[in-house]
C-alpha cells in the first residue's frame, strides 16, 4: 500500500487454479467439459518487515493455497510473489530458490503430521541448517540446536527424544525451533494453534510474539480465530471464494468492518459484552469454487446486493486505513454499524 514502509513480501494479482476435470474418457462419454477450481483469484497484498499480516475467511476460500504458493510449494497460475524484491515464482530450479527458501519458513497446523516420527528432535531441528549448508555436523551444530530448543522453551536434552514423546504444544515448539533454525526473515504460519487447547494456544502465540520482537520476524498468519488475529496482527485480509474482499489495518477492520461479508464473519464471534444480541447470520451455502458467481462473488448471500453487484466485479476503494471491494460501500449505501451495547437490548435468545 504505502510505498514508504519496508515491504518484505509483495503479492501481486496472484491467481491459482486447479484442474479438477474428470479423466478424458469419462469426459467424452458423459459430455462433461473441463472443470477448474478457482482457488485464488487476483489477490494483491503486501507485508511490512517485522509485522504480522493475517488471512481470514471460511474453509475453502484459498488461505492455505496462498500460503503454499508463497512458500514455493505450489506454483501460481498467474501473478507474482515478490520476496525481498525477487519474484520467487520465477525460480526454475531448486538451487536458484535456495537463498530465498532459507529466509522463508513455514509452520503448519498439525505438528503430528509435519514432524518426521522416526527422527530424533535434534535431527529435525538441525535439518534446515544442513540443507542450507549453514553449518557442518559437529559440536557447534549440537550447541546451535540446544540453543534453538531453549529459545522455544524446551530443554537441550529434548534433542535426543522422538516427536511422540511430546504434547501437542511442545511439538509445535519443535516446529517453531525447526522454522527458526535457518535464521529466516519470514515465517508462514498456517493455523499454527488451531489444533491446540486454548491455554496452550495462548502460550504458543505469546512465544511467537516474543520471537517476533527479539528476532525482527515477519509473519503471515492464517487463522479462523478472529481473537487470535486481533491479538497478533497489525494488518489483515479477509478472503471470500479466492478473493480478498477487505484488507488493511487489523484494528480498524475488527472495530469497524465495512464489507458485508467481514461484518457477517465478525458477527459469528461471541461478544462477551452482549451475549444475546441479534446476529446477522450468513445465509446460504458457500458457492463452489468450480463456478464462482458473476460480479461480486458474495452477491448471492449479501443482504445489500443489487443488480450491479450481480454482474460487475467491485474494485477496491480506500476507507481510512482499509481497502474494501464492495459496491454498497462505494455507493454510500452501507448501513451504519450498530454498536454492540446498542444491540444488547434487542437480542434474540440464541
Ligand atoms: N491440489 C488441489 N487440487 C484441487 N483442488 C484443490 C487443491 N488444493 C486446494 N484445492 C481447492 O482449492 C480451494 C481452496 O483450498 P484451500 O486449502 O486453500 O482453502 P483454505 O482457505 O485453506 O481452507 P481451510 O480453512 O479449510 O484450511 C478449495 O476449494 C480446495 O478444495
Ligand atoms: Mg487451509
mmCIF file of C-alpha atoms and ligand atoms in Angstrom:
data_model
loop_
_atom_site.group_PDB
_atom_site.id
_atom_site.type_symbol
_atom_site.label_atom_id
_atom_site.label_comp_id
_atom_site.label_asym_id
_atom_site.label_seq_id
_atom_site.Cartn_x
_atom_site.Cartn_y
_atom_site.Cartn_z
ATOM 1 C CA UNK A 1 0.000 0.000 0.000
ATOM 2 C CA UNK A 2 2.129 2.945 1.130
ATOM 3 C CA UNK A 3 5.472 2.964 -0.620
ATOM 4 C CA UNK A 4 7.281 4.385 2.407
ATOM 5 C CA UNK A 5 7.227 1.266 4.559
ATOM 6 C CA UNK A 6 9.759 -1.517 4.227
ATOM 7 C CA UNK A 7 7.900 -4.181 2.259
ATOM 8 C CA UNK A 8 9.286 -7.697 2.698
ATOM 9 C CA UNK A 9 6.660 -9.633 0.743
ATOM 10 C CA UNK A 10 4.522 -8.380 -2.085
ATOM 11 C CA UNK A 11 1.795 -10.499 -3.696
ATOM 12 C CA UNK A 12 0.552 -9.112 -6.994
ATOM 13 C CA UNK A 13 -2.553 -10.383 -8.858
ATOM 14 C CA UNK A 14 -1.830 -13.878 -7.571
ATOM 15 C CA UNK A 15 -4.058 -16.498 -9.197
ATOM 16 C CA UNK A 16 -4.026 -20.242 -8.519
ATOM 17 C CA UNK A 17 -6.346 -22.615 -10.368
ATOM 18 C CA UNK A 18 -6.548 -26.408 -10.177
ATOM 19 C CA UNK A 19 -7.684 -28.692 -12.946
ATOM 20 C CA UNK A 20 -10.424 -30.871 -11.453
ATOM 21 C CA UNK A 21 -11.599 -32.384 -14.718
ATOM 22 C CA UNK A 22 -12.758 -35.989 -14.883
ATOM 23 C CA UNK A 23 -10.469 -38.240 -16.988
ATOM 24 C CA UNK A 24 -10.664 -37.735 -20.759
ATOM 25 C CA UNK A 25 -12.613 -40.928 -21.480
ATOM 26 C CA UNK A 26 -15.258 -40.050 -18.903
ATOM 27 C CA UNK A 27 -15.497 -36.531 -20.329
ATOM 28 C CA UNK A 28 -16.055 -37.940 -23.813
ATOM 29 C CA UNK A 29 -18.670 -40.448 -22.624
ATOM 30 C CA UNK A 30 -20.630 -38.079 -20.399
ATOM 31 C CA UNK A 31 -20.149 -34.881 -22.392
ATOM 32 C CA UNK A 32 -18.890 -33.125 -19.253
ATOM 33 C CA UNK A 33 -16.299 -30.423 -20.026
ATOM 34 C CA UNK A 34 -13.137 -29.451 -18.190
ATOM 35 C CA UNK A 35 -13.595 -28.241 -14.617
ATOM 36 C CA UNK A 36 -11.356 -25.648 -12.993
ATOM 37 C CA UNK A 37 -11.152 -24.858 -9.273
ATOM 38 C CA UNK A 38 -10.694 -21.106 -8.860
ATOM 39 C CA UNK A 39 -8.800 -21.361 -5.565
ATOM 40 C CA UNK A 40 -7.120 -17.906 -5.606
ATOM 41 C CA UNK A 41 -8.101 -15.063 -7.963
ATOM 42 C CA UNK A 42 -6.082 -11.877 -8.476
ATOM 43 C CA UNK A 43 -5.007 -11.417 -4.873
ATOM 44 C CA UNK A 44 -2.889 -8.356 -4.008
ATOM 45 C CA UNK A 45 -1.318 -7.616 -0.641
ATOM 46 C CA UNK A 46 1.931 -6.527 0.952
ATOM 47 C CA UNK A 47 3.559 -7.458 4.240
ATOM 48 C CA UNK A 48 5.787 -4.933 6.002
ATOM 49 C CA UNK A 49 9.023 -6.162 7.558
ATOM 50 C CA UNK A 50 8.658 -7.002 11.251
ATOM 51 C CA UNK A 51 4.847 -7.090 11.106
ATOM 52 C CA UNK A 52 2.138 -9.745 11.064
ATOM 53 C CA UNK A 53 -0.366 -9.962 8.223
ATOM 54 C CA UNK A 54 -3.330 -12.244 8.913
ATOM 55 C CA UNK A 55 -5.528 -14.005 6.354
ATOM 56 C CA UNK A 56 -9.045 -14.956 7.440
ATOM 57 C CA UNK A 57 -12.086 -16.454 5.715
ATOM 58 C CA UNK A 58 -14.304 -19.530 5.647
ATOM 59 C CA UNK A 59 -12.960 -23.016 4.922
ATOM 60 C CA UNK A 60 -12.003 -23.488 1.279
ATOM 61 C CA UNK A 61 -11.607 -19.778 0.466
ATOM 62 C CA UNK A 62 -7.966 -20.245 -0.584
ATOM 63 C CA UNK A 63 -5.889 -19.330 2.501
ATOM 64 C CA UNK A 64 -3.645 -22.399 2.515
ATOM 65 C CA UNK A 65 -3.220 -22.207 -1.251
ATOM 66 C CA UNK A 66 -1.822 -18.684 -0.858
ATOM 67 C CA UNK A 67 0.430 -19.907 1.968
ATOM 68 C CA UNK A 68 1.741 -22.799 -0.120
ATOM 69 C CA UNK A 69 2.354 -20.552 -3.111
ATOM 70 C CA UNK A 70 4.326 -18.076 -1.004
ATOM 71 C CA UNK A 71 6.332 -20.953 0.490
ATOM 72 C CA UNK A 72 7.152 -22.106 -3.045
ATOM 73 C CA UNK A 73 5.327 -25.444 -2.705
ATOM 74 C CA UNK A 74 2.511 -24.543 -5.109
ATOM 75 C CA UNK A 75 3.277 -22.830 -8.436
ATOM 76 C CA UNK A 76 0.927 -19.937 -9.267
ATOM 77 C CA UNK A 77 -1.264 -19.915 -12.387
ATOM 78 C CA UNK A 78 -0.788 -16.170 -12.720
ATOM 79 C CA UNK A 79 0.561 -13.100 -10.941
ATOM 80 C CA UNK A 80 3.692 -12.860 -8.857
ATOM 81 C CA UNK A 81 5.049 -13.291 -5.344
ATOM 82 C CA UNK A 82 7.953 -10.988 -4.689
ATOM 83 C CA UNK A 83 10.066 -11.657 -1.598
ATOM 84 C CA UNK A 84 12.929 -9.305 -0.688
ATOM 85 C CA UNK A 85 12.409 -7.777 -4.116
ATOM 86 C CA UNK A 86 12.786 -11.044 -6.103
ATOM 87 C CA UNK A 87 9.914 -12.928 -7.793
ATOM 88 C CA UNK A 88 10.049 -16.336 -6.108
ATOM 89 C CA UNK A 89 7.565 -17.877 -8.541
ATOM 90 C CA UNK A 90 10.078 -17.275 -11.339
ATOM 91 C CA UNK A 91 12.643 -19.758 -9.992
ATOM 92 C CA UNK A 92 13.060 -22.659 -12.343
ATOM 93 C CA UNK A 93 15.342 -24.804 -10.183
ATOM 94 C CA UNK A 94 15.502 -25.711 -6.513
ATOM 95 C CA UNK A 95 19.068 -24.458 -6.447
ATOM 96 C CA UNK A 96 18.145 -20.950 -7.647
ATOM 97 C CA UNK A 97 15.492 -20.688 -4.934
ATOM 98 C CA UNK A 98 17.720 -21.811 -2.031
ATOM 99 C CA UNK A 99 18.847 -18.411 -0.681
ATOM 100 C CA UNK A 100 15.218 -17.320 -0.535
ATOM 101 C CA UNK A 101 13.941 -20.584 0.938
ATOM 102 C CA UNK A 102 16.400 -20.113 3.794
ATOM 103 C CA UNK A 103 14.668 -16.841 4.590
ATOM 104 C CA UNK A 104 11.148 -18.193 4.261
ATOM 105 C CA UNK A 105 9.954 -20.994 6.530
ATOM 106 C CA UNK A 106 6.561 -22.475 7.308
ATOM 107 C CA UNK A 107 4.733 -23.726 10.402
ATOM 108 C CA UNK A 108 1.719 -25.985 9.852
ATOM 109 C CA UNK A 109 -1.462 -26.642 11.772
ATOM 110 C CA UNK A 110 -0.745 -30.246 12.590
ATOM 111 C CA UNK A 111 2.563 -30.735 14.422
ATOM 112 C CA UNK A 112 1.962 -34.522 14.319
ATOM 113 C CA UNK A 113 1.948 -34.699 10.528
ATOM 114 C CA UNK A 114 4.717 -32.178 9.921
ATOM 115 C CA UNK A 115 7.410 -33.758 12.122
ATOM 116 C CA UNK A 116 9.087 -36.965 10.926
ATOM 117 C CA UNK A 117 8.151 -39.528 13.628
ATOM 118 C CA UNK A 118 11.315 -41.598 13.016
ATOM 119 C CA UNK A 119 13.760 -38.731 13.553
ATOM 120 C CA UNK A 120 15.034 -37.509 16.893
ATOM 121 C CA UNK A 121 14.191 -33.876 17.663
ATOM 122 C CA UNK A 122 17.849 -32.869 17.337
ATOM 123 C CA UNK A 123 17.947 -34.099 13.740
ATOM 124 C CA UNK A 124 14.581 -32.468 12.926
ATOM 125 C CA UNK A 125 15.775 -29.079 14.178
ATOM 126 C CA UNK A 126 19.213 -29.418 12.533
ATOM 127 C CA UNK A 127 17.786 -30.352 9.138
ATOM 128 C CA UNK A 128 17.301 -26.809 7.710
ATOM 129 C CA UNK A 129 20.806 -25.869 8.867
ATOM 130 C CA UNK A 130 22.290 -28.835 6.968
ATOM 131 C CA UNK A 131 20.010 -28.395 3.929
ATOM 132 C CA UNK A 132 21.168 -24.815 3.527
ATOM 133 C CA UNK A 133 24.781 -25.731 4.361
ATOM 134 C CA UNK A 134 24.879 -23.138 7.146
ATOM 135 C CA UNK A 135 26.974 -25.388 9.432
ATOM 136 C CA UNK A 136 28.668 -28.774 9.289
ATOM 137 C CA UNK A 137 27.704 -31.646 11.584
ATOM 138 C CA UNK A 138 29.627 -31.491 14.855
ATOM 139 C CA UNK A 139 29.775 -29.886 18.276
ATOM 140 C CA UNK A 140 28.911 -26.378 17.071
ATOM 141 C CA UNK A 141 25.769 -27.655 15.339
ATOM 142 C CA UNK A 142 24.770 -29.536 18.508
ATOM 143 C CA UNK A 143 25.206 -26.331 20.510
ATOM 144 C CA UNK A 144 23.098 -24.399 17.996
ATOM 145 C CA UNK A 145 20.290 -26.991 18.220
ATOM 146 C CA UNK A 146 20.425 -26.796 22.029
ATOM 147 C CA UNK A 147 20.199 -23.009 21.818
ATOM 148 C CA UNK A 148 17.189 -23.224 19.447
ATOM 149 C CA UNK A 149 15.393 -25.639 21.785
ATOM 150 C CA UNK A 150 15.941 -23.264 24.700
ATOM 151 C CA UNK A 151 14.726 -20.336 22.605
ATOM 152 C CA UNK A 152 11.348 -22.051 22.209
ATOM 153 C CA UNK A 153 11.109 -23.090 25.861
ATOM 154 C CA UNK A 154 12.322 -26.701 25.550
ATOM 155 C CA UNK A 155 15.412 -28.277 27.083
ATOM 156 C CA UNK A 156 18.640 -29.195 25.244
ATOM 157 C CA UNK A 157 18.132 -32.786 26.482
ATOM 158 C CA UNK A 158 14.942 -32.943 24.379
ATOM 159 C CA UNK A 159 17.144 -33.260 21.274
ATOM 160 C CA UNK A 160 17.506 -36.986 21.985
ATOM 161 C CA UNK A 161 13.752 -37.673 22.129
ATOM 162 C CA UNK A 162 11.265 -38.521 19.386
ATOM 163 C CA UNK A 163 8.205 -36.364 18.461
ATOM 164 C CA UNK A 164 5.718 -38.833 20.019
ATOM 165 C CA UNK A 165 7.268 -38.188 23.444
ATOM 166 C CA UNK A 166 5.904 -34.617 23.444
ATOM 167 C CA UNK A 167 2.497 -32.964 23.909
ATOM 168 C CA UNK A 168 0.827 -31.079 21.040
ATOM 169 C CA UNK A 169 2.006 -27.714 22.340
ATOM 170 C CA UNK A 170 5.583 -28.951 22.805
ATOM 171 C CA UNK A 171 5.514 -30.422 19.326
ATOM 172 C CA UNK A 172 4.505 -27.042 17.935
ATOM 173 C CA UNK A 173 7.515 -25.596 19.806
ATOM 174 C CA UNK A 174 9.701 -28.117 17.967
ATOM 175 C CA UNK A 175 8.168 -26.946 14.657
ATOM 176 C CA UNK A 176 8.987 -23.359 15.599
ATOM 177 C CA UNK A 177 12.584 -24.292 16.529
ATOM 178 C CA UNK A 178 12.970 -26.004 13.154
ATOM 179 C CA UNK A 179 11.490 -22.972 11.364
ATOM 180 C CA UNK A 180 13.940 -20.674 13.202
ATOM 181 C CA UNK A 181 16.978 -22.870 12.505
ATOM 182 C CA UNK A 182 17.902 -21.250 9.178
ATOM 183 C CA UNK A 183 17.553 -17.713 10.621
ATOM 184 C CA UNK A 184 14.612 -16.826 8.361
ATOM 185 C CA UNK A 185 13.203 -13.330 7.898
ATOM 186 C CA UNK A 186 9.692 -14.559 7.202
ATOM 187 C CA UNK A 187 7.532 -17.359 8.609
ATOM 188 C CA UNK A 188 4.259 -18.501 7.078
ATOM 189 C CA UNK A 189 2.048 -19.852 9.872
ATOM 190 C CA UNK A 190 -0.973 -21.833 8.624
ATOM 191 C CA UNK A 191 -3.394 -22.226 11.564
ATOM 192 C CA UNK A 192 -0.447 -22.744 13.948
ATOM 193 C CA UNK A 193 -2.556 -23.106 17.084
ATOM 194 C CA UNK A 194 -5.957 -24.385 15.921
ATOM 195 C CA UNK A 195 -5.147 -27.995 16.862
ATOM 196 C CA UNK A 196 -4.192 -26.987 20.429
ATOM 197 C CA UNK A 197 -6.081 -26.473 23.697
ATOM 198 C CA UNK A 198 -6.998 -22.874 24.434
ATOM 199 C CA UNK A 199 -4.488 -22.475 27.288
ATOM 200 C CA UNK A 200 -1.666 -23.943 25.190
ATOM 201 C CA UNK A 201 -2.703 -21.754 22.234
ATOM 202 C CA UNK A 202 -2.033 -18.614 24.269
ATOM 203 C CA UNK A 203 1.451 -19.862 25.251
ATOM 204 C CA UNK A 204 2.403 -20.585 21.644
ATOM 205 C CA UNK A 205 1.040 -17.226 20.420
ATOM 206 C CA UNK A 206 2.945 -15.391 23.151
ATOM 207 C CA UNK A 207 6.108 -17.287 22.207
ATOM 208 C CA UNK A 208 5.599 -16.281 18.559
ATOM 209 C CA UNK A 209 5.165 -12.628 19.591
ATOM 210 C CA UNK A 210 8.284 -12.721 21.762
ATOM 211 C CA UNK A 211 10.335 -14.256 18.944
ATOM 212 C CA UNK A 212 8.995 -11.649 16.528
ATOM 213 C CA UNK A 213 10.122 -8.837 18.838
ATOM 214 C CA UNK A 214 13.533 -10.338 19.567
ATOM 215 C CA UNK A 215 14.409 -11.583 16.081
ATOM 216 C CA UNK A 216 12.564 -8.998 13.964
ATOM 217 C CA UNK A 217 10.495 -11.738 12.288
ATOM 218 C CA UNK A 218 7.711 -11.117 9.798
ATOM 219 C CA UNK A 219 4.662 -13.406 9.855
ATOM 220 C CA UNK A 220 1.902 -14.375 7.503
ATOM 221 C CA UNK A 221 -0.663 -15.799 9.903
ATOM 222 C CA UNK A 222 -3.614 -17.858 8.745
ATOM 223 C CA UNK A 223 -6.291 -18.257 11.357
ATOM 224 C CA UNK A 224 -10.026 -18.717 11.505
ATOM 225 C CA UNK A 225 -9.942 -17.371 15.061
ATOM 226 C CA UNK A 226 -10.524 -13.608 14.989
ATOM 227 C CA UNK A 227 -9.461 -13.240 18.616
ATOM 228 C CA UNK A 228 -6.063 -14.658 17.606
ATOM 229 C CA UNK A 229 -5.893 -12.222 14.692
ATOM 230 C CA UNK A 230 -6.770 -9.256 16.926
ATOM 231 C CA UNK A 231 -4.017 -10.306 19.353
ATOM 232 C CA UNK A 232 -1.320 -10.944 16.764
ATOM 233 C CA UNK A 233 -1.759 -8.949 13.564
ATOM 234 C CA UNK A 234 -1.210 -5.324 12.569
ATOM 235 C CA UNK A 235 -2.796 -5.902 9.168
ATOM 236 C CA UNK A 236 -5.286 -8.416 7.856
ATOM 237 C CA UNK A 237 -7.019 -9.570 4.700
ATOM 238 C CA UNK A 238 -10.496 -11.085 4.536
ATOM 239 C CA UNK A 239 -10.932 -13.700 1.785
ATOM 240 C CA UNK A 240 -14.096 -14.875 0.124
ATOM 241 C CA UNK A 241 -14.039 -17.534 -2.614
ATOM 242 C CA UNK A 242 -10.430 -16.921 -3.568
ATOM 243 C CA UNK A 243 -10.561 -13.110 -3.485
ATOM 244 C CA UNK A 244 -9.572 -10.524 -0.901
ATOM 245 C CA UNK A 245 -12.721 -8.512 -0.188
ATOM 246 C CA UNK A 246 -11.311 -6.247 2.540
ATOM 247 C CA UNK A 247 -7.766 -5.623 3.743
ATOM 248 C CA UNK A 248 -5.704 -3.186 5.757
ATOM 249 C CA UNK A 249 -5.346 -2.144 9.389
ATOM 250 C CA UNK A 250 -6.493 -5.070 11.554
ATOM 251 C CA UNK A 251 -7.721 -2.899 14.435
ATOM 252 C CA UNK A 252 -9.866 -0.813 12.080
ATOM 253 C CA UNK A 253 -11.358 -3.866 10.342
ATOM 254 C CA UNK A 254 -12.209 -5.555 13.634
ATOM 255 C CA UNK A 255 -13.663 -2.384 15.195
ATOM 256 C CA UNK A 256 -15.374 -1.086 12.056
ATOM 257 C CA UNK A 257 -15.785 -3.805 9.410
ATOM 258 C CA UNK A 258 -17.075 -2.478 6.089
ATOM 259 C CA UNK A 259 -17.621 -5.395 3.721
ATOM 260 C CA UNK A 260 -20.946 -7.188 4.427
ATOM 261 C CA UNK A 261 -19.010 -10.479 4.432
ATOM 262 C CA UNK A 262 -16.498 -9.197 7.019
ATOM 263 C CA UNK A 263 -19.429 -7.985 9.136
ATOM 264 C CA UNK A 264 -21.077 -11.406 8.969
ATOM 265 C CA UNK A 265 -17.788 -13.144 9.752
ATOM 266 C CA UNK A 266 -17.160 -10.915 12.781
ATOM 267 C CA UNK A 267 -20.732 -11.447 13.882
ATOM 268 C CA UNK A 268 -20.075 -15.148 14.314
ATOM 269 C CA UNK A 269 -17.650 -14.288 17.144
ATOM 270 C CA UNK A 270 -19.459 -14.184 20.505
ATOM 271 C CA UNK A 271 -19.287 -10.731 22.105
ATOM 272 C CA UNK A 272 -18.937 -11.115 25.892
ATOM 273 C CA UNK A 273 -20.425 -7.625 26.374
ATOM 274 C CA UNK A 274 -23.609 -8.561 24.514
ATOM 275 C CA UNK A 275 -24.055 -12.320 24.575
ATOM 276 C CA UNK A 276 -27.710 -12.257 23.484
ATOM 277 C CA UNK A 277 -27.550 -9.783 20.664
ATOM 278 C CA UNK A 278 -29.134 -10.445 17.312
ATOM 279 C CA UNK A 279 -26.660 -11.686 14.756
ATOM 280 C CA UNK A 280 -26.563 -11.114 11.030
ATOM 281 C CA UNK A 281 -26.098 -14.790 10.282
ATOM 282 C CA UNK A 282 -24.638 -15.744 6.929
ATOM 283 C CA UNK A 283 -27.445 -17.213 4.873
ATOM 284 C CA UNK A 284 -26.954 -19.743 2.125
ATOM 285 C CA UNK A 285 -24.101 -22.059 1.241
ATOM 286 C CA UNK A 286 -20.620 -21.021 0.127
ATOM 287 C CA UNK A 287 -20.809 -21.274 -3.692
ATOM 288 C CA UNK A 288 -18.484 -23.772 -5.361
ATOM 289 C CA UNK A 289 -15.059 -22.509 -6.430
ATOM 290 C CA UNK A 290 -15.702 -24.571 -9.593
ATOM 291 C CA UNK A 291 -18.241 -21.952 -10.661
ATOM 292 C CA UNK A 292 -17.778 -18.695 -8.734
ATOM 293 C CA UNK A 293 -20.770 -16.318 -9.065
ATOM 294 C CA UNK A 294 -20.525 -13.441 -11.558
ATOM 295 C CA UNK A 295 -19.946 -9.854 -10.428
ATOM 296 C CA UNK A 296 -19.230 -9.753 -6.699
ATOM 297 C CA UNK A 297 -18.782 -13.398 -5.666
ATOM 298 C CA UNK A 298 -20.591 -12.636 -2.390
ATOM 299 C CA UNK A 299 -23.739 -11.219 -4.047
ATOM 300 C CA UNK A 300 -25.950 -14.354 -3.748
ATOM 301 C CA UNK A 301 -25.545 -14.227 0.056
ATOM 302 C CA UNK A 302 -25.326 -10.473 0.533
ATOM 303 C CA UNK A 303 -28.219 -8.591 2.158
ATOM 304 C CA UNK A 304 -27.184 -5.398 0.318
ATOM 305 C CA UNK A 305 -26.750 -6.829 -3.183
ATOM 306 C CA UNK A 306 -28.371 -5.034 -6.125
ATOM 307 C CA UNK A 307 -28.326 -5.669 -9.880
ATOM 308 C CA UNK A 308 -24.918 -4.067 -10.338
ATOM 309 C CA UNK A 309 -23.397 -6.470 -7.781
ATOM 310 C CA UNK A 310 -24.655 -9.432 -9.829
ATOM 311 C CA UNK A 311 -22.760 -8.533 -12.997
ATOM 312 C CA UNK A 312 -19.987 -6.048 -12.155
ATOM 313 C CA UNK A 313 -16.995 -7.030 -10.036
ATOM 314 C CA UNK A 314 -16.339 -4.334 -7.390
ATOM 315 C CA UNK A 315 -12.935 -2.608 -7.444
ATOM 316 C CA UNK A 316 -11.205 -1.913 -4.111
ATOM 317 C CA UNK A 317 -11.867 1.541 -2.651
ATOM 318 C CA UNK A 318 -9.935 3.042 0.236
ATOM 319 C CA UNK A 319 -11.645 3.978 3.511
ATOM 320 C CA UNK A 320 -9.096 5.330 6.020
ATOM 321 C CA UNK A 321 -6.536 2.543 6.591
ATOM 322 C CA UNK A 322 -8.544 -0.127 4.775
ATOM 323 C CA UNK A 323 -9.285 -1.160 1.188
ATOM 324 C CA UNK A 324 -12.657 -2.729 0.511
ATOM 325 C CA UNK A 325 -14.164 -4.132 -2.686
ATOM 326 C CA UNK A 326 -17.904 -3.537 -2.325
ATOM 327 C CA UNK A 327 -20.426 -1.555 -4.382
ATOM 328 C CA UNK A 328 -22.515 -0.799 -1.290
ATOM 329 C CA UNK A 329 -19.506 0.940 0.299
ATOM 330 C CA UNK A 330 -18.645 2.714 -2.955
ATOM 331 C CA UNK A 331 -22.244 3.909 -3.447
ATOM 332 C CA UNK A 332 -22.568 5.031 0.182
ATOM 333 C CA UNK A 333 -25.479 2.703 0.919
ATOM 334 C CA UNK A 334 -23.809 0.701 3.678
ATOM 335 C CA UNK A 335 -25.912 0.836 6.853
ATOM 336 C CA UNK A 336 -24.195 2.305 9.904
ATOM 337 C CA UNK A 337 -22.702 -0.395 12.083
ATOM 338 C CA UNK A 338 -24.811 -0.837 15.211
ATOM 339 C CA UNK A 339 -22.600 -0.771 18.263
ATOM 340 C CA UNK A 340 -22.646 -3.868 20.443
ATOM 341 C CA UNK A 341 -24.019 -2.051 23.506
ATOM 342 C CA UNK A 342 -26.886 -0.590 21.462
ATOM 343 C CA UNK A 343 -27.812 -4.014 20.235
ATOM 344 C CA UNK A 344 -27.683 -5.683 23.627
ATOM 345 C CA UNK A 345 -31.340 -4.935 24.383
ATOM 346 C CA UNK A 346 -32.669 -6.118 21.016
ATOM 347 C CA UNK A 347 -31.067 -9.548 21.160
ATOM 348 C CA UNK A 348 -32.697 -12.879 20.445
ATOM 349 C CA UNK A 349 -32.142 -15.712 22.848
ATOM 350 C CA UNK A 350 -29.795 -17.696 20.596
HETATM 351 N N1 LIG B 1 -4.317 -29.716 -5.069
HETATM 352 C C1 LIG B 1 -5.579 -29.346 -5.246
HETATM 353 N N2 LIG B 1 -6.327 -29.806 -6.276
HETATM 354 C C2 LIG B 1 -7.610 -29.412 -6.464
HETATM 355 N N3 LIG B 1 -8.236 -28.520 -5.679
HETATM 356 C C3 LIG B 1 -7.562 -28.009 -4.640
HETATM 357 C C4 LIG B 1 -6.186 -28.370 -4.357
HETATM 358 N N4 LIG B 1 -5.770 -27.704 -3.255
HETATM 359 C C5 LIG B 1 -6.817 -26.945 -2.865
HETATM 360 N N5 LIG B 1 -7.882 -27.114 -3.693
HETATM 361 C C6 LIG B 1 -9.189 -26.423 -3.597
HETATM 362 O O1 LIG B 1 -8.905 -25.032 -3.580
HETATM 363 C C7 LIG B 1 -9.816 -24.359 -2.707
HETATM 364 C C8 LIG B 1 -9.031 -23.611 -1.658
HETATM 365 O O2 LIG B 1 -8.416 -24.534 -0.756
HETATM 366 P P1 LIG B 1 -7.517 -24.083 0.487
HETATM 367 O O3 LIG B 1 -6.948 -25.305 1.097
HETATM 368 O O4 LIG B 1 -6.576 -23.039 0.039
HETATM 369 O O5 LIG B 1 -8.595 -23.438 1.471
HETATM 370 P P2 LIG B 1 -8.426 -22.875 2.956
HETATM 371 O O6 LIG B 1 -8.950 -21.482 2.946
HETATM 372 O O7 LIG B 1 -7.050 -23.103 3.450
HETATM 373 O O8 LIG B 1 -9.452 -23.781 3.764
HETATM 374 P P3 LIG B 1 -9.380 -24.348 5.302
HETATM 375 O O9 LIG B 1 -9.808 -23.208 6.185
HETATM 376 O O10 LIG B 1 -10.383 -25.462 5.296
HETATM 377 O O11 LIG B 1 -7.974 -24.817 5.543
HETATM 378 C C9 LIG B 1 -10.732 -25.435 -2.142
HETATM 379 O O12 LIG B 1 -11.899 -25.470 -2.933
HETATM 380 C C10 LIG B 1 -9.929 -26.708 -2.310
HETATM 381 O O13 LIG B 1 -10.787 -27.815 -2.451
HETATM 382 MG MG1 LIG B 2 -6.225 -24.272 4.996
#
